[in-house]
Amino acid sequence: MARGNNANRMRANNPHQHHINIQKKQAQCDVQSVHNINEAIERHWESMPDQAKTFLLGTLDFLSLHKLARFWSNSAVVEYTRGGIAGSVCGASWFIALNYLKLGK
């Protein structure tokens, strides 16, 4: 009695078809993964003040610690630097930065 199934026999007869199918599945996963990462980034931006996104993305070329301290000391956003909220903002910032790197941005 022969072991295996038709799919294995087909792959053995045409290994290139199997490789093409894997590439198609990988491409679909990559697109879905990028979409999911972008959605997650947007959810994390929502946990931060609106000004943070504008400030942080607008100072990517050169962000000094002085500018960063002045931004978070501003009366409009200083509430995000206190208590448990500060930890959430810090975590969200880290998550956003890490995933932008993953996306090559």
mmCIF file of C-alpha atoms in Angstrom:
data_model
loop_
_atom_site.group_PDB
_atom_site.id
_atom_site.type_symbol
_atom_site.label_atom_id
_atom_site.label_comp_id
_atom_site.label_asym_id
_atom_site.label_seq_id
_atom_site.Cartn_x
_atom_site.Cartn_y
_atom_site.Cartn_z
ATOM 1 C CA MET A 1 0.000 0.000 0.000
ATOM 2 C CA ALA A 2 1.438 3.397 -0.994
ATOM 3 C CA ARG A 3 1.849 6.039 1.656
ATOM 4 C CA GLY A 4 1.145 9.753 1.173
ATOM 5 C CA ASN A 5 -1.586 11.612 -0.576
ATOM 6 C CA ASN A 6 -2.237 13.131 -3.952
ATOM 7 C CA ALA A 7 -0.891 16.526 -2.847
ATOM 8 C CA ASN A 8 2.483 14.989 -2.007
ATOM 9 C CA ARG A 9 2.617 13.233 -5.364
ATOM 10 C CA MET A 10 1.671 16.453 -7.168
ATOM 11 C CA ARG A 11 4.429 18.352 -5.332
ATOM 12 C CA ALA A 12 6.928 15.668 -6.241
ATOM 13 C CA ASN A 13 5.931 15.963 -9.902
ATOM 14 C CA ASN A 14 5.865 19.776 -9.940
ATOM 15 C CA PRO A 15 7.964 21.308 -7.116
ATOM 16 C CA HIS A 16 7.750 24.793 -8.668
ATOM 17 C CA GLN A 17 3.962 24.899 -8.215
ATOM 18 C CA HIS A 18 4.372 24.248 -4.497
ATOM 19 C CA HIS A 19 6.931 27.067 -4.250
ATOM 20 C CA ILE A 20 4.599 29.476 -6.079
ATOM 21 C CA ASN A 21 1.738 28.609 -3.712
ATOM 22 C CA ILE A 22 3.958 29.273 -0.697
ATOM 23 C CA GLN A 23 4.981 32.646 -2.156
ATOM 24 C CA LYS A 24 1.326 33.612 -2.741
ATOM 25 C CA LYS A 25 0.398 32.658 0.819
ATOM 26 C CA GLN A 26 3.392 34.579 2.180
ATOM 27 C CA ALA A 27 2.445 37.684 0.168
ATOM 28 C CA GLN A 28 -1.132 37.499 1.479
ATOM 29 C CA CYS A 29 0.159 37.154 5.050
ATOM 30 C CA ASP A 30 2.562 40.073 4.571
ATOM 31 C CA VAL A 31 -0.218 42.379 3.329
ATOM 32 C CA GLN A 32 -2.496 41.336 6.169
ATOM 33 C CA SER A 33 0.325 41.688 8.676
ATOM 34 C CA VAL A 34 1.180 45.221 7.486
ATOM 35 C CA HIS A 35 -2.503 46.134 7.680
ATOM 36 C CA ASN A 36 -2.756 44.755 11.231
ATOM 37 C CA ILE A 37 0.409 46.565 12.327
ATOM 38 C CA ASN A 38 -0.858 49.871 10.911
ATOM 39 C CA GLU A 39 -4.193 49.420 12.724
ATOM 40 C CA ALA A 40 -2.387 48.674 15.981
ATOM 41 C CA ILE A 41 -0.178 51.745 15.547
ATOM 42 C CA GLU A 42 -3.266 53.929 15.050
ATOM 43 C CA ARG A 43 -4.903 52.469 18.191
ATOM 44 C CA HIS A 44 -1.796 53.347 20.184
ATOM 45 C CA TRP A 45 -1.713 56.880 18.781
ATOM 46 C CA GLU A 46 -5.305 57.248 20.028
ATOM 47 C CA SER A 47 -4.106 56.685 23.612
ATOM 48 C CA MET A 48 -1.882 59.746 23.348
ATOM 49 C CA PRO A 49 -2.723 63.427 22.987
ATOM 50 C CA ASP A 50 -3.293 64.577 19.410
ATOM 51 C CA GLN A 51 -0.349 66.960 19.677
ATOM 52 C CA ALA A 52 2.020 64.044 20.409
ATOM 53 C CA LYS A 53 1.636 62.498 16.969
ATOM 54 C CA THR A 54 2.178 65.832 15.244
ATOM 55 C CA PHE A 55 5.170 66.679 17.434
ATOM 56 C CA LEU A 56 6.886 63.286 17.326
ATOM 57 C CA LEU A 57 6.417 62.652 13.616
ATOM 58 C CA GLY A 58 7.353 66.243 12.832
ATOM 59 C CA THR A 59 10.677 66.056 14.676
ATOM 60 C CA LEU A 60 11.975 62.750 13.320
ATOM 61 C CA ASP A 61 15.027 64.289 11.684
ATOM 62 C CA PHE A 62 16.325 65.790 14.895
ATOM 63 C CA LEU A 63 14.610 65.304 18.226
ATOM 64 C CA SER A 64 16.491 66.805 21.137
ATOM 65 C CA LEU A 65 15.835 65.901 24.750
ATOM 66 C CA HIS A 66 15.249 69.603 25.403
ATOM 67 C CA LYS A 67 12.433 69.746 22.825
ATOM 68 C CA LEU A 68 10.961 66.516 24.171
ATOM 69 C CA ALA A 69 10.971 67.802 27.769
ATOM 70 C CA ARG A 70 9.432 71.108 26.700
ATOM 71 C CA PHE A 71 6.715 69.296 24.749
ATOM 72 C CA TRP A 72 5.680 67.006 27.636
ATOM 73 C CA SER A 73 5.857 69.936 30.102
ATOM 74 C CA ASN A 74 3.361 71.947 28.047
ATOM 75 C CA SER A 75 0.161 72.541 30.024
ATOM 76 C CA ALA A 76 -1.946 70.995 27.235
ATOM 77 C CA VAL A 77 -0.273 67.573 27.566
ATOM 78 C CA VAL A 78 1.381 67.529 31.000
ATOM 79 C CA GLU A 79 -1.507 65.452 32.419
ATOM 80 C CA TYR A 80 -0.243 62.543 30.279
ATOM 81 C CA THR A 81 3.041 62.540 32.244
ATOM 82 C CA ARG A 82 1.539 61.766 35.642
ATOM 83 C CA GLY A 83 0.624 58.547 37.387
ATOM 84 C CA GLY A 84 -0.489 55.475 35.485
ATOM 85 C CA ILE A 85 -1.131 57.493 32.349
ATOM 86 C CA ALA A 86 2.607 58.141 32.003
ATOM 87 C CA GLY A 87 3.275 54.409 31.838
ATOM 88 C CA SER A 88 0.619 53.984 29.165
ATOM 89 C CA VAL A 89 2.050 56.826 27.092
ATOM 90 C CA CYS A 90 5.555 55.428 27.474
ATOM 91 C CA GLY A 91 4.401 51.958 26.429
ATOM 92 C CA ALA A 92 2.417 53.335 23.506
ATOM 93 C CA SER A 93 5.422 55.378 22.344
ATOM 94 C CA TRP A 94 7.658 52.323 22.493
ATOM 95 C CA PHE A 95 5.108 50.178 20.645
ATOM 96 C CA ILE A 96 4.660 52.780 17.904
ATOM 97 C CA ALA A 97 8.414 53.247 17.422
ATOM 98 C CA LEU A 98 9.072 49.507 17.339
ATOM 99 C CA ASN A 99 6.371 48.861 14.764
ATOM 100 C CA TYR A 100 7.399 51.803 12.566
ATOM 101 C CA LEU A 101 10.853 50.201 12.497
ATOM 102 C CA LYS A 102 9.290 46.857 11.587
ATOM 103 C CA LEU A 103 7.553 48.535 8.660
ATOM 104 C CA GLY A 104 10.753 50.288 7.598
ATOM 105 C CA LYS A 105 9.427 53.766 8.265
#
